[in-house]
């Protein structure tokens, strides 16, 4: 782990600044914020108009003077000032007042695996601007593994796959540390983009930015397996005429479009297994892969991984909030480290 469990127990608040959603866990109160990482700004006055769910609904529907921004990209803060303003509004006045009463406010935050020092510093500065005197950084892979109940501290292999909006992270953990890991720049957004491009090229249909998720829901049931629904009706705008048009889309073709970006994820899993010691790989044949993250809920993705790897694949009970719940468990002192006593003699 990046920091010791003892340091984390002194923290008062845990923050998971994700590319898609921001989540905040307060010690003693639980998960208090779970909102999209989106803010709407008036470009004329600089005033913040909306944050979270309401701001996300405004995407693509605003006049010229209102701009919808995402201050977090790929799990990294790209606009520190806007991220601070967004977090202030998401926390609300009452909660901020309660946190300000802490004499030395400590915060913990998730960082993507192999995040560079600049990305880590941006996360720290964002929380320091909100009043934190000290910020502890924890690898997202460790936090997510703790949050979904994996025996991270034991000397056995556990494999976790964090499916985020901007990237997918795969790791093998043992004795509370990462043995080998890989970060693949393919996530839920890449899958959405693949669907949009397919509809544009195959059907000359431009999709509204909010319409991709309903298309993924249409693949529900057996999802991206061949047993799913044969076709689904999609509404959009004709590329040539600009008029509204509805198209009956063949879901088999959509499945093929989705497979292209997911091939990179399979390659990443293969690389992690090749770099892993043989004894730990033997453990994984029984334990398999645990999937967490919002994109883990893509219908049929778990079955595709089972077919490709031949290993058991399970989805966490609450895959989207595992990382912040894992941080919360560390804050509350629910995780006990395995004590190794040196042999006498």
XYZ file of C-alpha atoms in Angstrom:
345
model
C 0.000 0.000 0.000
C 1.103 3.580 -0.606
C 0.531 4.464 3.055
C 0.193 2.464 6.248
C -3.174 1.472 7.679
C -2.271 3.415 10.838
C -2.030 6.663 8.844
C -5.314 5.947 7.085
C -7.128 5.409 10.402
C -6.342 9.031 11.278
C -8.094 10.325 8.160
C -11.576 11.850 8.436
C -12.762 11.725 4.811
C -12.097 9.554 1.723
C -12.521 10.787 -1.857
C -12.646 8.839 -5.114
C -12.296 11.323 -7.997
C -13.232 9.162 -10.970
C -13.494 10.090 -14.649
C -17.235 9.422 -14.570
C -18.350 9.893 -10.937
C -17.094 11.543 -7.740
C -17.663 9.724 -4.464
C -17.023 10.946 -0.922
C -16.991 8.808 2.243
C -17.034 10.531 5.641
C -15.815 8.635 8.694
C -18.779 7.710 10.879
C -21.349 8.835 8.268
C -20.620 6.497 5.344
C -20.970 7.317 1.644
C -22.363 10.855 1.448
C -21.696 11.852 -2.200
C -22.080 9.754 -5.362
C -22.542 12.118 -8.310
C -21.231 12.491 -11.892
C -17.951 14.439 -12.156
C -19.558 17.201 -14.250
C -20.007 20.951 -13.766
C -21.883 23.564 -15.826
C -20.332 27.067 -15.966
C -21.599 30.428 -17.190
C -18.718 31.585 -19.446
C -19.833 35.244 -19.247
C -19.716 35.559 -15.467
C -17.671 32.484 -14.465
C -20.475 31.422 -12.108
C -21.121 27.740 -11.443
C -24.669 26.898 -12.579
C -24.978 23.197 -11.747
C -22.933 20.173 -10.681
C -23.447 16.413 -10.655
C -26.529 14.770 -12.149
C -28.248 18.004 -13.205
C -25.098 19.248 -14.973
C -24.744 15.897 -16.789
C -28.321 16.183 -18.067
C -27.383 19.573 -19.555
C -24.663 18.021 -21.776
C -25.343 18.911 -25.426
C -28.441 20.930 -24.506
C -26.975 24.287 -23.451
C -26.872 27.743 -25.116
C -23.509 29.203 -26.180
C -22.726 30.948 -22.888
C -23.081 27.782 -20.767
C -20.227 25.268 -20.927
C -20.400 21.766 -19.451
C -16.963 20.674 -18.221
C -15.402 17.546 -16.704
C -12.594 18.599 -14.336
C -11.452 14.960 -13.967
C -10.228 13.007 -16.989
C -8.941 9.453 -16.889
C -9.021 9.416 -13.097
C -6.700 12.455 -13.034
C -7.648 16.020 -12.045
C -7.061 18.224 -15.119
C -8.614 21.432 -13.719
C -7.814 21.826 -10.013
C -9.839 24.999 -9.432
C -12.966 23.611 -11.126
C -12.609 20.278 -9.276
C -12.493 22.173 -5.956
C -15.592 24.224 -6.832
C -17.440 21.077 -7.933
C -16.526 19.218 -4.727
C -17.602 22.167 -2.537
C -21.066 22.177 -4.099
C -21.380 18.383 -3.994
C -20.494 18.298 -0.282
C -22.980 21.043 0.599
C -22.685 23.756 3.245
C -23.754 21.589 6.202
C -21.181 18.855 5.576
C -18.395 21.357 4.829
C -19.108 23.145 8.118
C -18.867 19.827 9.974
C -15.525 19.017 8.313
C -14.137 22.489 9.056
C -14.593 21.798 12.781
C -11.860 19.119 12.581
C -8.678 20.720 13.964
C -6.383 18.927 11.500
C -8.518 17.569 8.686
C -6.935 14.540 7.005
C -8.173 13.117 3.699
C -7.490 9.915 1.752
C -7.843 9.671 -2.027
C -7.679 6.983 -4.711
C -5.108 7.327 -7.479
C -4.916 5.184 -10.639
C -2.147 2.599 -10.794
C 1.181 4.086 -11.981
C -0.197 7.640 -11.811
C 2.657 10.069 -12.490
C 3.781 12.559 -9.796
C 1.974 15.459 -11.497
C -1.341 13.578 -11.405
C -0.804 12.706 -7.748
C 0.047 16.311 -6.912
C -3.115 17.557 -8.678
C -5.222 15.245 -6.488
C -3.438 16.411 -3.338
C -3.802 20.125 -4.237
C -7.514 19.666 -4.966
C -8.157 18.327 -1.447
C -5.759 20.765 0.243
C -7.776 23.584 -1.345
C -10.849 22.190 0.419
C -9.179 22.452 3.832
C -7.308 19.140 4.190
C -4.054 19.560 6.142
C -2.736 16.194 4.986
C -3.699 13.909 2.074
C -2.887 10.186 1.914
C -2.907 8.509 -1.517
C -3.978 4.887 -1.975
C -3.751 2.856 -5.188
C -7.242 2.326 -6.638
C -6.521 -1.387 -7.137
C -5.801 -1.929 -3.413
C -8.827 0.139 -2.315
C -11.180 -1.660 -4.726
C -9.904 -5.097 -3.636
C -10.535 -4.226 0.027
C -13.966 -2.786 -0.849
C -15.200 -5.963 -2.521
C -14.011 -8.185 0.338
C -10.995 -9.879 -1.254
C -8.443 -11.333 1.225
C -5.779 -8.816 0.188
C -3.534 -9.347 3.231
C -3.236 -13.128 2.784
C -0.290 -14.864 1.026
C -2.538 -16.080 -1.792
C -3.162 -14.547 -5.187
C -6.230 -12.422 -5.873
C -6.828 -10.890 -9.295
C -8.858 -7.720 -9.640
C -10.027 -5.838 -12.706
C -11.171 -2.229 -12.242
C -13.317 -1.257 -15.248
C -13.450 2.542 -15.229
C -14.840 5.086 -17.674
C -11.453 6.049 -19.115
C -9.214 3.060 -18.364
C -9.203 -0.547 -17.217
C -6.731 -1.597 -14.521
C -5.807 -5.246 -13.951
C -3.639 -6.517 -11.092
C -2.618 -9.591 -9.122
C -2.383 -8.887 -5.373
C -0.721 -10.831 -2.572
C 0.306 -9.936 1.006
C -1.323 -6.509 0.775
C 0.716 -5.397 -2.241
C 0.525 -5.385 -6.024
C 2.600 -8.211 -7.513
C 2.025 -7.224 -11.137
C -0.401 -4.778 -12.733
C -1.327 -3.226 -16.059
C -3.298 -0.087 -16.921
C -5.091 -0.277 -20.277
C -6.407 3.027 -21.731
C -9.723 1.425 -22.710
C -12.846 1.885 -20.584
C -16.558 2.568 -20.803
C -15.995 5.746 -22.828
C -14.032 3.821 -25.496
C -16.906 1.337 -25.792
C -19.406 4.209 -26.132
C -17.198 5.790 -28.814
C -17.002 2.487 -30.731
C -20.819 2.260 -30.802
C -21.175 5.892 -31.934
C -18.658 5.399 -34.754
C -20.350 2.192 -35.890
C -23.754 3.910 -36.151
C -22.207 6.854 -37.998
C -20.448 4.706 -40.601
C -22.968 1.870 -41.008
C -26.248 3.819 -40.691
C -25.194 7.474 -41.234
C -26.777 8.284 -37.881
C -25.435 10.782 -35.353
C -26.298 9.855 -31.793
C -27.005 12.347 -28.985
C -24.364 12.155 -26.251
C -26.800 10.696 -23.707
C -28.207 7.985 -26.018
C -25.361 5.435 -25.903
C -26.331 3.978 -22.523
C -29.864 3.074 -23.687
C -28.217 1.205 -26.574
C -26.097 -0.746 -24.070
C -29.257 -1.495 -22.095
C -30.795 -2.827 -25.295
C -27.988 -5.384 -25.320
C -29.133 -6.455 -21.857
C -30.119 -10.008 -21.081
C -27.252 -11.956 -22.559
C -25.596 -8.715 -23.567
C -22.648 -9.030 -25.894
C -23.172 -12.782 -26.264
C -24.923 -14.109 -29.415
C -28.030 -15.053 -27.388
C -28.957 -11.389 -26.855
C -31.784 -9.462 -28.620
C -31.595 -9.519 -32.434
C -32.210 -5.799 -33.023
C -33.130 -2.553 -31.295
C -34.638 0.780 -32.392
C -32.304 3.801 -32.119
C -33.260 7.472 -32.560
C -30.761 10.035 -33.806
C -29.964 12.640 -36.453
C -29.288 11.876 -40.112
C -25.703 12.827 -41.062
C -26.663 14.074 -44.568
C -29.999 15.847 -44.021
C -29.733 16.808 -40.333
C -33.293 15.549 -39.774
C -34.439 13.228 -36.980
C -34.406 9.569 -38.015
C -34.975 6.179 -36.388
C -32.996 3.081 -37.376
C -33.467 -0.594 -36.531
C -29.934 -1.599 -35.537
C -28.644 -5.169 -35.732
C -27.134 -5.878 -32.293
C -24.777 -8.526 -33.724
C -22.975 -5.734 -35.612
C -22.893 -3.628 -32.427
C -21.333 -6.573 -30.578
C -18.596 -6.764 -33.234
C -17.929 -3.007 -32.829
C -17.626 -3.437 -29.039
C -15.217 -6.377 -29.347
C -12.574 -4.209 -31.040
C -11.694 -2.033 -28.004
C -12.182 -4.968 -25.605
C -9.397 -6.904 -27.380
C -6.889 -4.529 -25.743
C -8.318 -5.450 -22.311
C -7.806 -9.169 -23.027
C -4.216 -8.469 -24.110
C -3.643 -6.600 -20.825
C -4.959 -9.549 -18.769
C -2.658 -11.887 -20.718
C 0.372 -9.667 -19.990
C -0.419 -9.552 -16.248
C -0.668 -13.355 -16.112
C 2.593 -13.778 -18.071
C 4.451 -11.469 -15.659
C 2.998 -13.200 -12.583
C 4.926 -15.946 -10.676
C 3.638 -19.471 -11.555
C 2.594 -20.247 -7.953
C 0.232 -17.262 -7.904
C -1.196 -18.112 -11.343
C -2.013 -21.588 -9.978
C -4.023 -19.910 -7.164
C -5.968 -17.906 -9.734
C -7.309 -20.984 -11.551
C -9.630 -21.504 -8.553
C -10.179 -17.901 -7.439
C -10.468 -16.310 -10.881
C -10.988 -12.610 -11.606
C -13.061 -10.146 -9.557
C -14.553 -7.328 -11.647
C -15.291 -3.927 -10.119
C -15.993 -0.454 -11.532
C -19.016 1.017 -13.315
C -18.179 -0.545 -16.704
C -18.075 -4.039 -15.118
C -21.880 -3.948 -15.406
C -21.715 -3.979 -19.232
C -23.972 -6.955 -20.022
C -22.042 -10.037 -21.124
C -18.535 -8.673 -20.423
C -17.964 -11.224 -17.642
C -18.935 -14.107 -19.951
C -16.570 -12.825 -22.642
C -13.700 -12.867 -20.119
C -14.606 -16.404 -19.017
C -14.501 -17.609 -22.635
C -11.190 -15.832 -23.363
C -9.267 -16.792 -20.206
C -10.904 -20.042 -19.091
C -10.921 -18.664 -15.518
C -13.881 -18.032 -13.186
C -15.080 -14.409 -13.368
C -17.230 -12.729 -10.699
C -18.706 -9.228 -10.448
C -18.583 -7.495 -7.056
C -21.864 -6.888 -5.221
C -21.616 -3.091 -5.648
C -18.927 -2.785 -8.327
C -19.257 0.970 -8.908
C -18.497 2.016 -5.290
C -15.956 -0.657 -4.259
C -12.945 1.691 -4.297
C -14.439 4.343 -2.013
C -15.971 1.696 0.298
C -12.530 0.084 0.558
C -11.027 3.431 1.549
C -13.860 3.865 4.039
C -13.141 0.448 5.590
C -9.505 1.469 6.064
C -10.565 4.777 7.651
C -12.897 2.993 10.073
C -10.141 0.543 11.067
C -11.991 -2.521 9.797
C -8.914 -3.899 8.016
C -6.319 -5.588 10.210
C -2.843 -6.095 8.704
C -1.289 -9.551 8.852
C 1.476 -9.459 11.482
C 4.674 -11.297 10.580
C 6.653 -12.105 13.735
C 10.383 -12.639 13.119
C 11.632 -16.054 14.135
C 13.649 -16.091 17.344
C 17.069 -17.634 17.318
